[in-house]
Structure formats: C-alpha cells, structure tokens
Tab-separated table of N, CA and C in Angstrom:
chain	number	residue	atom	x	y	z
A	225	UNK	N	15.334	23.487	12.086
A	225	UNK	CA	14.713	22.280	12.589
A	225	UNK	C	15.600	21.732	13.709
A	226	UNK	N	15.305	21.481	15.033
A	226	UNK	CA	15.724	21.253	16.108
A	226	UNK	C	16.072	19.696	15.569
A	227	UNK	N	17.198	19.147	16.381
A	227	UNK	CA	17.421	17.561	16.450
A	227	UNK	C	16.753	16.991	16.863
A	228	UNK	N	16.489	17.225	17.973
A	228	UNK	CA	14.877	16.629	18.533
A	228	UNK	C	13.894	16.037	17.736
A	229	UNK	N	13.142	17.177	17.008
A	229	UNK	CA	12.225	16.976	16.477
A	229	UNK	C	12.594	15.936	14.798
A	230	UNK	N	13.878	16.062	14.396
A	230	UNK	CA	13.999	15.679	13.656
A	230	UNK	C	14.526	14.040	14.055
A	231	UNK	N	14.522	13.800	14.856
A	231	UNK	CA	14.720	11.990	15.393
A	231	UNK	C	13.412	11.602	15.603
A	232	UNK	N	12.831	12.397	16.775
A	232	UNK	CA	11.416	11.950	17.258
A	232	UNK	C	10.028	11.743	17.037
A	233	UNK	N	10.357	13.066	16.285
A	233	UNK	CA	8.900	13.569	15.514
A	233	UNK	C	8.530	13.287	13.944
A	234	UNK	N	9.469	13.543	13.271
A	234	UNK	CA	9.343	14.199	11.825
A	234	UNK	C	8.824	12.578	10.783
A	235	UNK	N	10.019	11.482	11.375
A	235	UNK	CA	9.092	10.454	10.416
A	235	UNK	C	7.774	10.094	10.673
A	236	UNK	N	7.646	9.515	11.953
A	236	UNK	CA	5.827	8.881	12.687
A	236	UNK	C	5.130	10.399	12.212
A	237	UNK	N	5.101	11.385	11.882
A	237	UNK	CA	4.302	12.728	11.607
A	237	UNK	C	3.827	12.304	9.340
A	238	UNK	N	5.127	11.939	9.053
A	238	UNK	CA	4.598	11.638	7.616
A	238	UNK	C	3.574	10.039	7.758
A	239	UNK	N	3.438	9.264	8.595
A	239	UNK	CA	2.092	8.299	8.212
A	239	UNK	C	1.392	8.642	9.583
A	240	UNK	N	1.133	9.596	9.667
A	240	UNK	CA	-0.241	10.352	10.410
A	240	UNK	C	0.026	9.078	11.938
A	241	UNK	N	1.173	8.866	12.529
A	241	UNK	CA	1.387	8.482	13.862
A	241	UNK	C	2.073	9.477	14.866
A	242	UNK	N	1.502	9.481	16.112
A	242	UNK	CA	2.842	9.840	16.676
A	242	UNK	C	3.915	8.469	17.451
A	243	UNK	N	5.269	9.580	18.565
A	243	UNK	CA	6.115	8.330	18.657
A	243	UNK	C	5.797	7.373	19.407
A	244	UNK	N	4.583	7.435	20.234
A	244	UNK	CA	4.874	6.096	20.916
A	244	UNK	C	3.965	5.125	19.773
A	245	UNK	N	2.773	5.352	18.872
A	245	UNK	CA	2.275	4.699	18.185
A	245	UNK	C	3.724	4.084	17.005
A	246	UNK	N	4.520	4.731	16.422
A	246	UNK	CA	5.053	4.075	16.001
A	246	UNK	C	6.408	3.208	16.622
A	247	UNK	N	6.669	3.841	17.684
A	247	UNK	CA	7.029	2.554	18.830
A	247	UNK	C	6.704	1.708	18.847
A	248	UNK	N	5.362	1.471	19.064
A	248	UNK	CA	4.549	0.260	18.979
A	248	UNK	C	4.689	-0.609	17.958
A	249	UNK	N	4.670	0.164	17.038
A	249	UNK	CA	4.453	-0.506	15.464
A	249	UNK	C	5.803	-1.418	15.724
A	250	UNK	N	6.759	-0.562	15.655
A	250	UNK	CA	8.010	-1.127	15.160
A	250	UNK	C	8.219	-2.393	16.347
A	251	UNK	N	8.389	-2.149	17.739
A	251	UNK	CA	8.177	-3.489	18.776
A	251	UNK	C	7.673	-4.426	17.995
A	252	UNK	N	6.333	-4.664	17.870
A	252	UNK	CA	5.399	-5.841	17.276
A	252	UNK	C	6.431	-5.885	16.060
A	253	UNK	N	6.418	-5.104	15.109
A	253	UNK	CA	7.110	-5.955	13.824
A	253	UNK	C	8.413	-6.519	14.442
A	254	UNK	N	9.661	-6.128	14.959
A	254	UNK	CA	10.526	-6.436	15.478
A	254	UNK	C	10.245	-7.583	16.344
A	255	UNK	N	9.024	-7.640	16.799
A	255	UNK	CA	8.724	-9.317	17.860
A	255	UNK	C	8.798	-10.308	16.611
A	256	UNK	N	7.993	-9.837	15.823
A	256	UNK	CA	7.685	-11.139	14.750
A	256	UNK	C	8.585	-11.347	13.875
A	257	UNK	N	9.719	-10.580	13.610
A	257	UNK	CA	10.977	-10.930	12.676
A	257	UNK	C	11.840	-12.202	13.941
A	258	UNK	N	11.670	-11.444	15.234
A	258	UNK	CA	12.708	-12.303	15.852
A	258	UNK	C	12.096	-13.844	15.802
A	259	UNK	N	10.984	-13.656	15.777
A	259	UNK	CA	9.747	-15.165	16.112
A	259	UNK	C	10.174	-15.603	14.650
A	260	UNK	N	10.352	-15.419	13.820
A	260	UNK	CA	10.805	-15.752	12.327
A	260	UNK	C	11.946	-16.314	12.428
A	261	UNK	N	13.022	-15.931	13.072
A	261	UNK	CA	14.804	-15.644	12.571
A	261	UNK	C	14.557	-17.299	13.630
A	262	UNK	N	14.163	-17.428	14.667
A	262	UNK	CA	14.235	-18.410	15.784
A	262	UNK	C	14.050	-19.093	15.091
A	263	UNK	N	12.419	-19.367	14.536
A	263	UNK	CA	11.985	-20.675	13.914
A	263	UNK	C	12.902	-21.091	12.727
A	264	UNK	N	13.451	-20.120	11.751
A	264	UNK	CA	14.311	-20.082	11.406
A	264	UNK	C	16.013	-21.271	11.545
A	265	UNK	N	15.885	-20.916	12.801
A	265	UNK	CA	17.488	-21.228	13.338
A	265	UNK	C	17.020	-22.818	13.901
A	266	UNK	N	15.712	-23.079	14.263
A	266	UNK	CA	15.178	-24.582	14.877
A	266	UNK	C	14.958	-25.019	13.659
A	267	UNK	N	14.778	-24.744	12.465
A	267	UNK	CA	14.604	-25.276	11.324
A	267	UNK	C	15.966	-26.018	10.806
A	268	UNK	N	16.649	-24.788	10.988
A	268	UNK	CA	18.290	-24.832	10.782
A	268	UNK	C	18.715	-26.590	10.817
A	269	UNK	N	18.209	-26.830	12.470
A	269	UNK	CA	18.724	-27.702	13.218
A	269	UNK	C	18.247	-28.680	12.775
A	270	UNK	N	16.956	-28.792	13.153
A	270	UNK	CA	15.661	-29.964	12.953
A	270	UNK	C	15.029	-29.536	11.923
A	271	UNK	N	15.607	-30.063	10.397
A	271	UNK	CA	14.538	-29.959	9.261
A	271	UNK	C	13.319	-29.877	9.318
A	272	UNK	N	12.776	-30.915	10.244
A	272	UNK	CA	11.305	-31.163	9.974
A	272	UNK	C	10.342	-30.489	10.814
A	273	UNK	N	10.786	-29.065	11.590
A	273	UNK	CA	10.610	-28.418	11.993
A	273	UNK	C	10.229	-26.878	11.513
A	274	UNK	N	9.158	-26.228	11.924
A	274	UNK	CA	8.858	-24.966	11.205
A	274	UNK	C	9.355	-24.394	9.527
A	275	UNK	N	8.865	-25.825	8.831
A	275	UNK	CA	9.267	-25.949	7.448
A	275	UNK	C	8.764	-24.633	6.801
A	276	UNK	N	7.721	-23.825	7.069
A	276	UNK	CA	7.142	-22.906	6.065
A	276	UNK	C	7.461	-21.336	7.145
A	277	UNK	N	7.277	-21.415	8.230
A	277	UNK	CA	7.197	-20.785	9.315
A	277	UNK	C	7.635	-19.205	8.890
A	278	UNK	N	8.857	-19.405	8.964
A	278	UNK	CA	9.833	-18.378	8.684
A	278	UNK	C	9.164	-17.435	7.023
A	279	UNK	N	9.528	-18.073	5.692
A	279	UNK	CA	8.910	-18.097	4.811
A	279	UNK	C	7.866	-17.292	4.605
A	280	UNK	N	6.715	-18.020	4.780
A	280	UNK	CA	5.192	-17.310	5.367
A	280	UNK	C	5.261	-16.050	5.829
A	281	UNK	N	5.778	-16.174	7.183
A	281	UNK	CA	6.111	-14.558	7.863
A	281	UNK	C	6.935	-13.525	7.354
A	282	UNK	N	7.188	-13.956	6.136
A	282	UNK	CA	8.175	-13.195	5.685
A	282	UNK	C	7.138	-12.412	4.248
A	283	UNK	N	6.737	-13.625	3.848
A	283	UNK	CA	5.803	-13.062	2.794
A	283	UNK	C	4.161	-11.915	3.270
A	284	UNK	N	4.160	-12.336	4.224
A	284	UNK	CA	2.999	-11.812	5.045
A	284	UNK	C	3.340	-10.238	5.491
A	285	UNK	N	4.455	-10.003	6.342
A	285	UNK	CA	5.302	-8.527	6.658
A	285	UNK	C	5.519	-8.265	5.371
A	286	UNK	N	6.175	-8.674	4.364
A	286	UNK	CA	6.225	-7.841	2.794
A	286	UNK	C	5.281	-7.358	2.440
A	287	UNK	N	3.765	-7.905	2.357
A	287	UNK	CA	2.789	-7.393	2.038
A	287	UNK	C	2.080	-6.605	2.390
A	288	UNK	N	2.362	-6.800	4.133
A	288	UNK	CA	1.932	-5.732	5.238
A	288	UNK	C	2.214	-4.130	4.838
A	289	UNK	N	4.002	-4.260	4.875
A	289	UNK	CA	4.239	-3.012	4.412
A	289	UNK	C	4.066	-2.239	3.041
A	290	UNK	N	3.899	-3.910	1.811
A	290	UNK	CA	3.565	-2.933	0.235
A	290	UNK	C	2.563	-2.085	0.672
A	291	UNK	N	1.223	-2.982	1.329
A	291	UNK	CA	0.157	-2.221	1.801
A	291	UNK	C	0.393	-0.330	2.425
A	292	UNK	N	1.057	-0.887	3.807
A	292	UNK	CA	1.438	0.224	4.573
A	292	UNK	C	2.206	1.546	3.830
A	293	UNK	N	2.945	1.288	2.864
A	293	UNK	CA	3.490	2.284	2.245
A	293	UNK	C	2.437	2.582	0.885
A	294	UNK	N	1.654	1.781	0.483
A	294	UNK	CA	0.115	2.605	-0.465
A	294	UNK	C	-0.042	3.143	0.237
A	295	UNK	N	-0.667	3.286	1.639
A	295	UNK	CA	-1.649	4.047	2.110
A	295	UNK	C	-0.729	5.152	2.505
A	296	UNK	N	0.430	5.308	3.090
A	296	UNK	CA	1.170	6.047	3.144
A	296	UNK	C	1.197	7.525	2.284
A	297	UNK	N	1.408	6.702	0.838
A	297	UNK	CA	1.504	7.911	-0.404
A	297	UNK	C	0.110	8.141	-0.535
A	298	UNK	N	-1.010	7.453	-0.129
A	298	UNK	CA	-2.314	7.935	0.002
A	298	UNK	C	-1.970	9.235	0.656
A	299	UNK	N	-1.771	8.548	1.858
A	299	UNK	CA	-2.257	9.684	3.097
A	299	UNK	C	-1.393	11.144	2.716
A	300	UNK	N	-0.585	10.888	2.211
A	300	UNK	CA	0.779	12.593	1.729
A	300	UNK	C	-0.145	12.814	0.727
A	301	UNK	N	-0.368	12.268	-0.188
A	301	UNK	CA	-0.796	12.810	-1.494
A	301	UNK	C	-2.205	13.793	-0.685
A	302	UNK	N	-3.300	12.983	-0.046
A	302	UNK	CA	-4.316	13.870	0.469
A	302	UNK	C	-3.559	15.256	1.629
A	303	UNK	N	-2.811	14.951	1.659
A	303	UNK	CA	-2.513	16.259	2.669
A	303	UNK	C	-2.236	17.177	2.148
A	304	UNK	N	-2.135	17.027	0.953
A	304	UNK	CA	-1.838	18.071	-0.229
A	304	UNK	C	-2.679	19.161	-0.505
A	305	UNK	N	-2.629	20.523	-0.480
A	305	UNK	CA	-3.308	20.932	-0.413
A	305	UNK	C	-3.414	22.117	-1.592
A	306	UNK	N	-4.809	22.343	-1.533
A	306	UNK	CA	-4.884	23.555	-2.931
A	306	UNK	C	-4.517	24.785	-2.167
A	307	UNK	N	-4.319	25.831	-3.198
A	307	UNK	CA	-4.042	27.305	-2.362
A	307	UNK	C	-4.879	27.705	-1.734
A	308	UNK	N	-6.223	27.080	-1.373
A	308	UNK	CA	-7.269	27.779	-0.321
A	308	UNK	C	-7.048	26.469	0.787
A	309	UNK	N	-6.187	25.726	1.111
A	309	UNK	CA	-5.475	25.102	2.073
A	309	UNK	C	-6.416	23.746	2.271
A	310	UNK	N	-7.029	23.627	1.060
A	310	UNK	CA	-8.303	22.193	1.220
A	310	UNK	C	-7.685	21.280	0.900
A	311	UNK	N	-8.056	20.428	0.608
A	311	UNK	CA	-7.696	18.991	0.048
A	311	UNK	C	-8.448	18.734	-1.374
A	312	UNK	N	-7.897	18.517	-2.495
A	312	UNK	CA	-7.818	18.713	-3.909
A	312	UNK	C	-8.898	16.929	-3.699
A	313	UNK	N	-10.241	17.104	-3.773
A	313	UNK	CA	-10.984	15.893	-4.029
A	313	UNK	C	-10.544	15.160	-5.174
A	314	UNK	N	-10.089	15.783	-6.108
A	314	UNK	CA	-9.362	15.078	-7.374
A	314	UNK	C	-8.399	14.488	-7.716
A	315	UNK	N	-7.797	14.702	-6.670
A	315	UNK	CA	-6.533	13.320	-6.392
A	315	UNK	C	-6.611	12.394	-5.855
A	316	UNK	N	-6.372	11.446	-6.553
A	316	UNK	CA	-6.845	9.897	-6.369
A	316	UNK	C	-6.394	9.450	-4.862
A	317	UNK	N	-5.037	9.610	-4.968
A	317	UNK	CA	-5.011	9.501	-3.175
A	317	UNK	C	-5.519	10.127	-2.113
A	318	UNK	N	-6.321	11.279	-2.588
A	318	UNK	CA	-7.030	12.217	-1.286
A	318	UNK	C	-8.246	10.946	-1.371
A	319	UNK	N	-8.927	10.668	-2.256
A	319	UNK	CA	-10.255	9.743	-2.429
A	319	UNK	C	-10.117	8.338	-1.777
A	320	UNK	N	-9.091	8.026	-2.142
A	320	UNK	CA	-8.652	6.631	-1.483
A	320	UNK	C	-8.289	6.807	-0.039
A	321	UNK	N	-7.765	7.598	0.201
A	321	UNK	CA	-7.212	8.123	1.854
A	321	UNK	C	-8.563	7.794	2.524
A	322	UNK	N	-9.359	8.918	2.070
A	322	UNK	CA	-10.925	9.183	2.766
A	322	UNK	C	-11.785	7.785	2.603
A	323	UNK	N	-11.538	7.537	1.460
A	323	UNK	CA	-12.734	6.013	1.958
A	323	UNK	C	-11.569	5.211	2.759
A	324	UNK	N	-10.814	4.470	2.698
A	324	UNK	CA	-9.982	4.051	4.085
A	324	UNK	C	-10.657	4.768	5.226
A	325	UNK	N	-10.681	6.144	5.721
A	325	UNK	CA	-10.530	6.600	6.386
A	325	UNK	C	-10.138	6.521	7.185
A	326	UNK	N	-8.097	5.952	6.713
A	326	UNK	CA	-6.986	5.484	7.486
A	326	UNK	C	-7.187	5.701	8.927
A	327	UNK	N	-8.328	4.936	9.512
A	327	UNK	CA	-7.675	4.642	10.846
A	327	UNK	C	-6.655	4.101	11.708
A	328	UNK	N	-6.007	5.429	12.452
A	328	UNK	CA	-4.202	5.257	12.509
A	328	UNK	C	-4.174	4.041	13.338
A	329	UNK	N	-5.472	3.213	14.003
A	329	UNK	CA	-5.189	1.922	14.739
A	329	UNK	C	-5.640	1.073	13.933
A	330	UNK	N	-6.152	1.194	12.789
A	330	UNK	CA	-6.253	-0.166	12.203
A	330	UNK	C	-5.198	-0.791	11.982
A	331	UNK	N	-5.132	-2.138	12.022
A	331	UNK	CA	-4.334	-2.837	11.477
A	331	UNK	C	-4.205	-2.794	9.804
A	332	UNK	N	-2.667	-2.888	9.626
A	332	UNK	CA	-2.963	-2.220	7.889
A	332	UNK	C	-3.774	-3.665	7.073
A	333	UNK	N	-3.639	-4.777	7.645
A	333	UNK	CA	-4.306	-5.584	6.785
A	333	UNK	C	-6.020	-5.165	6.830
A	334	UNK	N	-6.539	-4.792	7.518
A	334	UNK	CA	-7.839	-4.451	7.856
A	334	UNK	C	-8.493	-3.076	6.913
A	335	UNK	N	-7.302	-1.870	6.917
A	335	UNK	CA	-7.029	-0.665	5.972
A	335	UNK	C	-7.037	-1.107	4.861
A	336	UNK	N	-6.535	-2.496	4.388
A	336	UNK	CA	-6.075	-2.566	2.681
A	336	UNK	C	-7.362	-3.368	2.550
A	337	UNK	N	-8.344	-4.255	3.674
A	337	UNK	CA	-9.292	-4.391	2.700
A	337	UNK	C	-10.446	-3.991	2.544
A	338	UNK	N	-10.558	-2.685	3.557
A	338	UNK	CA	-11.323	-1.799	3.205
A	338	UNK	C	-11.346	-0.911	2.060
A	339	UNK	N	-10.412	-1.018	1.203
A	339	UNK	CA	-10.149	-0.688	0.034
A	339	UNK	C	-9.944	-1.441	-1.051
A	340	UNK	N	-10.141	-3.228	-0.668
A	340	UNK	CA	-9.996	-4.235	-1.633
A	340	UNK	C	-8.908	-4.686	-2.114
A	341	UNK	N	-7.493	-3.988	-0.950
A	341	UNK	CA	-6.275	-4.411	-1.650
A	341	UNK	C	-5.844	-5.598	-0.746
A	342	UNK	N	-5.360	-6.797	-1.448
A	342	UNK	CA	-5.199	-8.348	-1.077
A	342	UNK	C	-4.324	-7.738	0.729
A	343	UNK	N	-4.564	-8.775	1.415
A	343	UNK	CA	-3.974	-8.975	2.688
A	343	UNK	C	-4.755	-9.921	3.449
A	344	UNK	N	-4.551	-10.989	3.678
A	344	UNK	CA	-5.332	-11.892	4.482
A	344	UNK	C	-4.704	-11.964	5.820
C-alpha cells in the first residue's frame, strides 16, 4: 500500500466519499466548532451573551456524527459481500444502507430521517 494512498484515499473510501468531498465535510465541521469555541470565548466575557450557543452546537455535531457513524457501519456492513460478490440482502445494514440510499450529498441529518433516526 503506497503512502499516498494511504493518507489520501483509504479513509474518505470507507464512508463511500472521495478527498475533496471529505475536505469539504471536515472545512464546514471545522467552521462550526470555531463559530462555537468564539461564541464560547464572548460568553466567557459577557455572560449574557450566547448563553446556549456553544452548548447546542455541540449537542447538535454529537448527534450529527452518532448519526454519521450508523450509517457508516451501514454502509461497510452492505459492502459485504457473499462469495458470488453480491450483497447479502440479509444483513440488516445492507437493508438499511439501501433504503437510505446513502446519498453521499445528503446532509446526514436528512439520511437519518429518512430512516427515522432523531436529527432535527
């Protein structure tokens, strides 16, 4: 396994992205931690300032990713394959994968409630 491929490629390849999609990903989450840590630090200052702010966004990205990492072991578990190289309909995560039908641009809150799992 080349170094290359093993920096660039190999994680965004296990949740069905490539790198600039999970570039992306990570930017946006990384915008909104810093938009957190700020309000955060003005809170710091001025109590009566972005009282829940930080908090909220914090509980919201936790859930994002419980989500993001279900669908995750969804999506491995369906890639799984029987010895005629199919996808085993009988594993619960191949079934769940397919009704998602993890679209790699959905937003995962949009993915989890197409499957009924909480994310507002």
């Amino acid at each position: 396994m080349s170094t290359f491929k093993r920096l660039f490629v190999d994680h965004p390849a296990t949740i069905d992205e490539g790198y600039f999609e999970h570039l992306l990903f990570a930017f946006k989450f990384s915008g909104r931690l810093f938009r957190m840590g700020f309000a955060a630090l003005v809170h710091g200052v001025v109590p009566a300032t972005f009282e829940t702010t930080a908090s909220s966004g914090i509980l919201k990205l936790s859930e994002e990713i419980r989500i993001r990492r279900q669908l995750m072991a969804s999506a491995s578990e369906c890639r799984q394959t029987d010895h005629n190289g199919k996808c085993n309909e009988n594993q619960t995560g191949c079934a769940e994968y397919r009704r998602v039908g993890y679209a790699k641009h959905a937003h995962p809150r949009q993915r989890a409630q197409t499957i009924g799992w909480p994310g507002k």
